[in-house]
Each structure stands twice: as C-alpha cells, then as structure tokens.
C-alpha cells in the first residue's frame, strides 16, 4: 500500500529527480516523484495503543504524504511470550544478589563465614515476585492476563483486514482500518474532540460497509454474517494470514509494540505517537538528503533502497 507518486497532483510540479530529496523546508519532505521512504507500522490491534497507531497511520495515508506505508498486524502479541526471554542469571530466591554462574563460590566456607557478606545479605530488601520470576529482566512476574473479548476482536479485525485486501483491494483494506477508528468516535465538533469507544463487533461491521461503499465493490455476504463468522471461527480463510504477524515478530526479534520501522530503522512508539513518528521520519529525511548532496544517491542509482540501507543506520534484520 503506497501513495501513487505518478498520478498524485502534489507531485506534478516537480521534476523526476532525486535532487528534490535534498530540499528540506520546515522539516518537510521534498515532493520528488521517486518515493524512497517506507514506514512499516507493527501493532497489536487487540490493544487500545495499537488502535491509536492504526488511526494515526490512516490519517497520514489519507493526507497523501509521499512515503510508502505498510502495516504488520500481530493480534495478541502484547500478551504472548514470543520466545525471546532468557533464563535469569541469578540464583532462585537470592533476591538478585547471587549469580548462578558463581554458585561454587557461594558454597565455599570462606564466603559463608565472611562477616561483610552476612551484613550485606541482611541489608537486602525483601524478595518480590519479580525477583523470583526467573525472566531476563526480573522486573515482572508474568504477562498481564489477556482480556478474551479484546483478543477476539483484535484477531477478527486482522482477518477482516486481509479479507478487504484480498477481495476489495489494498486501498479498501486501508480504508477499513481508518473506518474502525471513525466508527468508534462519538461526539466532537463544536464541543471538543470526539470520544473513542472500545472496539466492538458493531464497529467492525460498520467499517466493512464503509470500505465496501468507498470502493463500490459488493461484499460477498452481509457484514453481520462476515464478522460473526470470523469471530466464531466458522470462516477460516484468513487464519494463516492472521498468524503471520506473530511469525514476523519472532523472525525480527521485535518484542515491544507498537513499533515503527522507517526504512528499516526501528523506533518503539511509547505514547506521543505524532511526535515519535515525525521525529523518526525527519531523521530519515535528513539522512537521505545528505546522501543526495554527497551524490551517493543519484537518478542513475539502480538499487536505491539497498544504497540507503548500506549508507545509513539501518539494521539489516529489520530491512
């Protein structure tokens, strides 16, 4: 899914040249017909944070910003262990004061009888659940228990996204994501910004109908039957697609969601989404502009993305 740089009106006044990328005015992207920026949003749609990021991404897409947009939906990822934790390096019950690799030292009579060791051990704070958890960071006992309804709706949203992409087209899929936010907005206008309701099955039905109307393509069945079938499991056509997001996280080693990859540079999104996305994009724009000024990138560059990745701080695993 991307902006069509060949037909978008905003691109028409500019020449087909990478030199336009060297122009940064008030931290804006130079409107060049060569699209060299890609933003990949990785979110868990079963969380409110993930839904906020999807809404913001849809707004950026609707504004026609000259970058490619991509999204990885990983429903339930925020509540699952992805196999990236390691055993604790500390001895169980030691209040993180003894390394397991030095167990032999602690067993020696000299250590056990040392007065200073005894004083320091007595001064340690009481053991907490996090200390006894056995995870790498020792900071939390277990993942927060998943809310079944939220998890089911996040998974249903993911499957319906792939339904729209396969049956109605990529634009309809992006329109569906935008409509899930629009359908949840209540109030607003003169009295202030709208409130956003928690995601419900009715919002998914509304979003499907809006996506269908926007593309003027008929749904193969009623929105009620489609959403109900996805939630109760009777429609399984997109189950493998919905699991692909978790596979992506495991392959890339990404554990904190939501996250953003800008031309392969990872940036966790921790709260101030607008500022964090803007900062990530601005940094990459400056990097690319410098490459253009140094003529590392020219119109004759064959592998544009490979050249950018090799010359910047892109981590190969995320690219």
Tab-separated table of C-alpha atoms in Angstrom:
chain	number	residue	atom	x	y	z
A	1	UNK	CA	0.000	0.000	0.000
A	2	UNK	CA	1.501	3.285	-1.042
A	3	UNK	CA	0.755	6.698	-2.454
A	4	UNK	CA	0.787	6.731	-6.242
A	5	UNK	CA	3.562	9.212	-6.890
A	6	UNK	CA	2.980	9.165	-10.650
A	7	UNK	CA	-0.587	10.447	-10.544
A	8	UNK	CA	-0.860	12.378	-7.267
A	9	UNK	CA	-1.449	16.047	-8.011
A	10	UNK	CA	1.095	17.185	-5.437
A	11	UNK	CA	3.921	15.634	-7.408
A	12	UNK	CA	3.170	17.192	-10.787
A	13	UNK	CA	5.143	20.488	-10.446
A	14	UNK	CA	8.419	18.727	-9.690
A	15	UNK	CA	10.940	17.127	-11.979
A	16	UNK	CA	11.676	13.427	-11.877
A	17	UNK	CA	14.932	13.804	-9.990
A	18	UNK	CA	16.368	12.630	-6.704
A	19	UNK	CA	17.847	16.107	-6.235
A	20	UNK	CA	14.447	17.218	-4.966
A	21	UNK	CA	15.050	14.955	-1.970
A	22	UNK	CA	17.898	17.241	-0.910
A	23	UNK	CA	15.448	20.071	-0.257
A	24	UNK	CA	14.113	20.170	3.295
A	25	UNK	CA	11.880	23.140	4.049
A	26	UNK	CA	10.494	23.440	7.582
A	27	UNK	CA	11.232	19.730	8.109
A	28	UNK	CA	9.009	18.763	5.167
A	29	UNK	CA	9.763	16.039	2.653
A	30	UNK	CA	10.774	17.208	-0.809
A	31	UNK	CA	7.981	16.213	-3.218
A	32	UNK	CA	10.014	14.060	-5.555
A	33	UNK	CA	8.499	11.513	-7.905
A	34	UNK	CA	10.960	8.939	-6.642
A	35	UNK	CA	9.497	7.513	-3.468
A	36	UNK	CA	12.393	6.420	-1.256
A	37	UNK	CA	10.768	6.359	2.173
A	38	UNK	CA	8.921	3.392	3.666
A	39	UNK	CA	7.183	3.386	7.038
A	40	UNK	CA	6.190	0.000	8.463
A	41	UNK	CA	3.868	0.104	11.471
A	42	UNK	CA	3.878	-3.007	13.676
A	43	UNK	CA	0.888	-3.095	16.025
A	44	UNK	CA	-1.259	-5.345	18.174
A	45	UNK	CA	-4.837	-4.407	17.199
A	46	UNK	CA	-6.240	-6.012	20.351
A	47	UNK	CA	-4.866	-3.115	22.426
A	48	UNK	CA	-6.035	0.470	22.547
A	49	UNK	CA	-2.480	1.663	21.847
A	50	UNK	CA	-2.421	-0.400	18.674
A	51	UNK	CA	-5.756	1.012	17.545
A	52	UNK	CA	-4.481	4.567	18.135
A	53	UNK	CA	-1.460	3.893	15.938
A	54	UNK	CA	-3.655	2.433	13.179
A	55	UNK	CA	-5.837	5.539	13.263
A	56	UNK	CA	-2.825	7.837	13.048
A	57	UNK	CA	-1.352	5.802	10.188
A	58	UNK	CA	-4.640	6.015	8.302
A	59	UNK	CA	-4.620	9.802	8.721
A	60	UNK	CA	-1.108	10.022	7.271
A	61	UNK	CA	-2.104	7.821	4.362
A	62	UNK	CA	-5.197	9.940	3.642
A	63	UNK	CA	-3.092	13.118	3.548
A	64	UNK	CA	-1.074	11.764	0.616
A	65	UNK	CA	2.327	12.109	2.271
A	66	UNK	CA	4.919	10.914	-0.283
A	67	UNK	CA	6.030	7.765	1.521
A	68	UNK	CA	5.152	4.107	1.270
A	69	UNK	CA	3.002	2.763	4.083
A	70	UNK	CA	2.994	-0.817	5.298
A	71	UNK	CA	1.464	-2.477	8.341
A	72	UNK	CA	2.024	-5.713	10.266
A	73	UNK	CA	-0.917	-6.758	12.447
A	74	UNK	CA	0.036	-9.110	15.287
A	75	UNK	CA	-3.144	-9.699	17.332
A	76	UNK	CA	-2.437	-10.780	20.887
A	77	UNK	CA	1.322	-10.191	20.602
A	78	UNK	CA	1.338	-7.826	23.577
A	79	UNK	CA	0.035	-10.641	25.769
A	80	UNK	CA	2.116	-13.510	24.433
A	81	UNK	CA	5.625	-14.672	25.149
A	82	UNK	CA	7.429	-14.792	21.829
A	83	UNK	CA	10.323	-16.935	22.995
A	84	UNK	CA	12.751	-14.021	23.265
A	85	UNK	CA	13.199	-14.148	27.061
A	86	UNK	CA	16.242	-15.820	28.590
A	87	UNK	CA	16.686	-17.651	31.914
A	88	UNK	CA	17.546	-15.441	34.841
A	89	UNK	CA	21.309	-15.208	35.517
A	90	UNK	CA	20.584	-15.118	39.250
A	91	UNK	CA	20.093	-17.956	41.711
A	92	UNK	CA	16.405	-18.530	42.600
A	93	UNK	CA	15.468	-16.918	45.901
A	94	UNK	CA	18.660	-14.838	46.087
A	95	UNK	CA	16.893	-11.501	45.631
A	96	UNK	CA	19.097	-10.991	42.553
A	97	UNK	CA	22.216	-10.838	44.710
A	98	UNK	CA	23.875	-14.100	43.612
A	99	UNK	CA	24.847	-15.065	40.087
A	100	UNK	CA	24.071	-18.654	39.165
A	101	UNK	CA	27.441	-18.953	37.412
A	102	UNK	CA	29.211	-18.358	40.773
A	103	UNK	CA	27.309	-20.992	42.734
A	104	UNK	CA	30.545	-22.772	43.586
A	105	UNK	CA	31.993	-19.647	45.195
A	106	UNK	CA	28.940	-19.147	47.390
A	107	UNK	CA	29.251	-22.744	48.634
A	108	UNK	CA	32.763	-22.185	49.970
A	109	UNK	CA	33.204	-21.898	53.745
A	110	UNK	CA	35.146	-18.635	53.421
A	111	UNK	CA	32.210	-16.916	51.681
A	112	UNK	CA	29.596	-18.202	54.115
A	113	UNK	CA	31.562	-17.206	57.168
A	114	UNK	CA	32.567	-13.751	55.937
A	115	UNK	CA	31.129	-11.038	58.221
A	116	UNK	CA	30.753	-8.424	55.449
A	117	UNK	CA	28.831	-10.832	53.217
A	118	UNK	CA	26.453	-11.555	56.081
A	119	UNK	CA	25.865	-7.840	56.711
A	120	UNK	CA	25.253	-7.049	53.069
A	121	UNK	CA	22.881	-10.002	52.685
A	122	UNK	CA	20.872	-8.898	55.703
A	123	UNK	CA	20.583	-5.379	54.274
A	124	UNK	CA	18.957	-6.567	51.038
A	125	UNK	CA	15.317	-5.528	50.522
A	126	UNK	CA	12.618	-8.218	50.796
A	127	UNK	CA	12.253	-10.524	47.823
A	128	UNK	CA	9.481	-9.606	45.382
A	129	UNK	CA	7.539	-11.644	42.866
A	130	UNK	CA	9.584	-10.025	40.108
A	131	UNK	CA	12.820	-11.302	41.690
A	132	UNK	CA	11.526	-14.861	41.796
A	133	UNK	CA	10.013	-14.777	38.311
A	134	UNK	CA	13.042	-16.188	36.500
A	135	UNK	CA	12.775	-13.940	33.443
A	136	UNK	CA	15.653	-11.992	31.900
A	137	UNK	CA	14.745	-8.611	33.327
A	138	UNK	CA	13.295	-9.864	36.602
A	139	UNK	CA	11.021	-6.832	36.535
A	140	UNK	CA	7.650	-8.542	36.288
A	141	UNK	CA	6.205	-11.858	37.386
A	142	UNK	CA	4.135	-12.709	34.304
A	143	UNK	CA	2.407	-11.108	31.341
A	144	UNK	CA	-0.895	-9.396	32.055
A	145	UNK	CA	-3.861	-11.748	31.668
A	146	UNK	CA	-5.462	-11.200	28.270
A	147	UNK	CA	-8.987	-9.925	28.044
A	148	UNK	CA	-10.747	-12.538	25.933
A	149	UNK	CA	-13.108	-10.134	24.196
A	150	UNK	CA	-10.371	-7.699	23.193
A	151	UNK	CA	-8.175	-10.528	21.925
A	152	UNK	CA	-11.005	-11.985	19.837
A	153	UNK	CA	-11.902	-8.610	18.342
A	154	UNK	CA	-8.264	-7.799	17.554
A	155	UNK	CA	-7.927	-11.132	15.784
A	156	UNK	CA	-11.205	-10.545	13.935
A	157	UNK	CA	-10.019	-7.093	12.820
A	158	UNK	CA	-6.833	-8.639	11.441
A	159	UNK	CA	-8.713	-11.301	9.483
A	160	UNK	CA	-11.147	-8.737	8.098
A	161	UNK	CA	-8.226	-6.553	7.050
A	162	UNK	CA	-6.885	-9.433	4.966
A	163	UNK	CA	-10.380	-10.092	3.630
A	164	UNK	CA	-10.563	-6.499	2.375
A	165	UNK	CA	-7.070	-6.688	0.905
A	166	UNK	CA	-7.760	-9.939	-0.967
A	167	UNK	CA	-11.341	-9.277	-2.056
A	168	UNK	CA	-11.615	-5.489	-2.328
A	169	UNK	CA	-8.037	-4.284	-2.841
A	170	UNK	CA	-5.293	-2.610	-0.814
A	171	UNK	CA	-6.999	0.783	-0.771
A	172	UNK	CA	-10.129	-0.784	0.690
A	173	UNK	CA	-8.024	-2.504	3.362
A	174	UNK	CA	-6.546	0.836	4.409
A	175	UNK	CA	-9.993	2.402	4.280
A	176	UNK	CA	-11.239	-0.374	6.577
A	177	UNK	CA	-8.552	0.415	9.157
A	178	UNK	CA	-9.436	4.107	9.034
A	179	UNK	CA	-13.146	3.319	9.365
A	180	UNK	CA	-12.598	1.251	12.515
A	181	UNK	CA	-11.494	4.447	14.211
A	182	UNK	CA	-14.221	6.593	12.631
A	183	UNK	CA	-16.928	4.144	13.681
A	184	UNK	CA	-15.796	4.345	17.310
A	185	UNK	CA	-15.807	8.151	17.515
A	186	UNK	CA	-18.667	9.708	19.436
A	187	UNK	CA	-19.426	13.423	19.767
A	188	UNK	CA	-16.840	16.054	18.944
A	189	UNK	CA	-17.293	19.054	16.713
A	190	UNK	CA	-18.058	22.346	18.463
A	191	UNK	CA	-17.836	20.747	21.915
A	192	UNK	CA	-14.289	19.421	21.502
A	193	UNK	CA	-12.590	16.308	20.164
A	194	UNK	CA	-14.678	13.143	19.901
A	195	UNK	CA	-14.534	10.372	22.443
A	196	UNK	CA	-13.456	6.944	21.217
A	197	UNK	CA	-15.458	3.902	22.281
A	198	UNK	CA	-13.846	0.492	22.906
A	199	UNK	CA	-13.843	-1.709	19.822
A	200	UNK	CA	-16.968	-3.836	19.368
A	201	UNK	CA	-18.284	-6.165	16.686
A	202	UNK	CA	-20.693	-3.477	15.508
A	203	UNK	CA	-17.779	-1.164	14.754
A	204	UNK	CA	-16.188	-3.837	12.570
A	205	UNK	CA	-19.446	-4.266	10.628
A	206	UNK	CA	-19.717	-0.516	10.145
A	207	UNK	CA	-16.088	-0.307	8.988
A	208	UNK	CA	-16.610	-3.122	6.483
A	209	UNK	CA	-19.630	-1.396	4.978
A	210	UNK	CA	-17.743	1.907	4.700
A	211	UNK	CA	-14.804	0.212	2.978
A	212	UNK	CA	-17.155	-1.538	0.581
A	213	UNK	CA	-19.005	1.694	-0.208
A	214	UNK	CA	-15.751	3.597	-0.771
A	215	UNK	CA	-14.567	1.083	-3.373
A	216	UNK	CA	-18.050	0.464	-4.812
A	217	UNK	CA	-17.479	-3.273	-4.509
A	218	UNK	CA	-20.178	-5.526	-3.109
A	219	UNK	CA	-19.434	-7.715	-0.108
A	220	UNK	CA	-19.905	-11.451	-0.860
A	221	UNK	CA	-22.205	-11.729	2.182
A	222	UNK	CA	-23.745	-9.420	4.731
A	223	UNK	CA	-21.351	-7.620	7.066
A	224	UNK	CA	-23.130	-9.263	10.009
A	225	UNK	CA	-22.552	-12.783	8.663
A	226	UNK	CA	-18.951	-11.990	7.758
A	227	UNK	CA	-17.997	-10.520	11.139
A	228	UNK	CA	-19.862	-13.219	13.054
A	229	UNK	CA	-18.190	-15.968	11.019
A	230	UNK	CA	-14.737	-14.546	11.620
A	231	UNK	CA	-15.312	-14.179	15.374
A	232	UNK	CA	-16.879	-17.614	15.967
A	233	UNK	CA	-14.307	-19.358	13.786
A	234	UNK	CA	-16.632	-20.658	11.077
A	235	UNK	CA	-14.745	-18.583	8.480
A	236	UNK	CA	-11.111	-19.755	8.497
A	237	UNK	CA	-9.874	-18.445	5.134
A	238	UNK	CA	-7.568	-15.877	6.721
A	239	UNK	CA	-6.325	-17.723	9.813
A	240	UNK	CA	-2.823	-18.251	8.394
A	241	UNK	CA	-2.588	-14.583	7.391
A	242	UNK	CA	-3.549	-13.527	10.917
A	243	UNK	CA	-0.732	-15.650	12.401
A	244	UNK	CA	1.865	-14.198	10.034
A	245	UNK	CA	2.270	-11.099	12.201
A	246	UNK	CA	3.490	-13.148	15.180
A	247	UNK	CA	5.902	-15.005	12.904
A	248	UNK	CA	7.243	-11.657	11.715
A	249	UNK	CA	7.899	-10.538	15.298
A	250	UNK	CA	9.748	-13.749	16.107
A	251	UNK	CA	11.832	-13.606	12.931
A	252	UNK	CA	12.816	-9.972	13.523
A	253	UNK	CA	13.190	-10.191	17.289
A	254	UNK	CA	10.732	-7.350	17.944
A	255	UNK	CA	9.201	-7.599	21.397
A	256	UNK	CA	7.836	-4.141	22.229
A	257	UNK	CA	4.677	-2.980	20.451
A	258	UNK	CA	3.574	-0.758	18.874
A	259	UNK	CA	6.694	-0.078	16.842
A	260	UNK	CA	7.708	1.746	13.677
A	261	UNK	CA	10.312	0.806	11.073
A	262	UNK	CA	11.342	3.763	8.908
A	263	UNK	CA	13.486	2.483	6.047
A	264	UNK	CA	14.485	-0.352	8.371
A	265	UNK	CA	15.297	1.824	11.415
A	266	UNK	CA	13.380	0.557	14.461
A	267	UNK	CA	11.571	3.038	16.719
A	268	UNK	CA	9.234	1.875	19.525
A	269	UNK	CA	6.104	4.013	19.855
A	270	UNK	CA	5.697	4.688	23.555
A	271	UNK	CA	2.934	7.248	23.880
A	272	UNK	CA	3.404	10.523	21.994
A	273	UNK	CA	2.789	8.873	18.649
A	274	UNK	CA	2.665	12.002	16.500
A	275	UNK	CA	5.956	13.354	17.804
A	276	UNK	CA	7.715	9.976	17.650
A	277	UNK	CA	6.638	9.271	14.073
A	278	UNK	CA	7.558	12.796	12.995
A	279	UNK	CA	10.972	12.521	14.645
A	280	UNK	CA	11.693	9.163	13.010
A	281	UNK	CA	10.692	10.403	9.563
A	282	UNK	CA	12.552	13.703	9.916
A	283	UNK	CA	15.727	11.865	10.874
A	284	UNK	CA	15.481	9.600	7.839
A	285	UNK	CA	14.716	12.549	5.523
A	286	UNK	CA	17.895	14.245	6.702
A	287	UNK	CA	19.906	11.053	6.161
A	288	UNK	CA	18.630	10.649	2.605
A	289	UNK	CA	19.071	14.357	1.849
A	290	UNK	CA	22.719	14.118	2.909
A	291	UNK	CA	23.219	11.111	0.648
A	292	UNK	CA	21.791	13.087	-2.263
A	293	UNK	CA	24.024	16.079	-1.563
A	294	UNK	CA	27.063	13.803	-1.486
A	295	UNK	CA	25.822	12.151	-4.697
A	296	UNK	CA	25.785	8.749	-3.047
A	297	UNK	CA	22.256	8.592	-4.484
A	298	UNK	CA	21.578	9.838	-7.999
A	299	UNK	CA	18.949	9.234	-10.661
A	300	UNK	CA	21.218	6.539	-12.060
A	301	UNK	CA	21.347	4.546	-8.801
A	302	UNK	CA	19.901	1.121	-9.605
A	303	UNK	CA	19.388	-0.267	-6.087
A	304	UNK	CA	18.033	2.829	-4.372
A	305	UNK	CA	16.866	1.093	-1.196
A	306	UNK	CA	19.974	-1.052	-0.853
A	307	UNK	CA	22.187	2.021	-1.182
A	308	UNK	CA	20.238	3.877	1.515
A	309	UNK	CA	20.317	0.871	3.850
A	310	UNK	CA	24.069	0.383	3.463
A	311	UNK	CA	24.884	4.055	3.974
A	312	UNK	CA	22.634	4.758	6.985
A	313	UNK	CA	21.923	3.264	10.410
A	314	UNK	CA	19.528	0.649	9.050
A	315	UNK	CA	19.793	-2.679	10.850
A	316	UNK	CA	19.864	-5.406	8.199
A	317	UNK	CA	17.496	-7.671	10.136
A	318	UNK	CA	14.750	-5.050	10.035
A	319	UNK	CA	15.242	-4.003	6.431
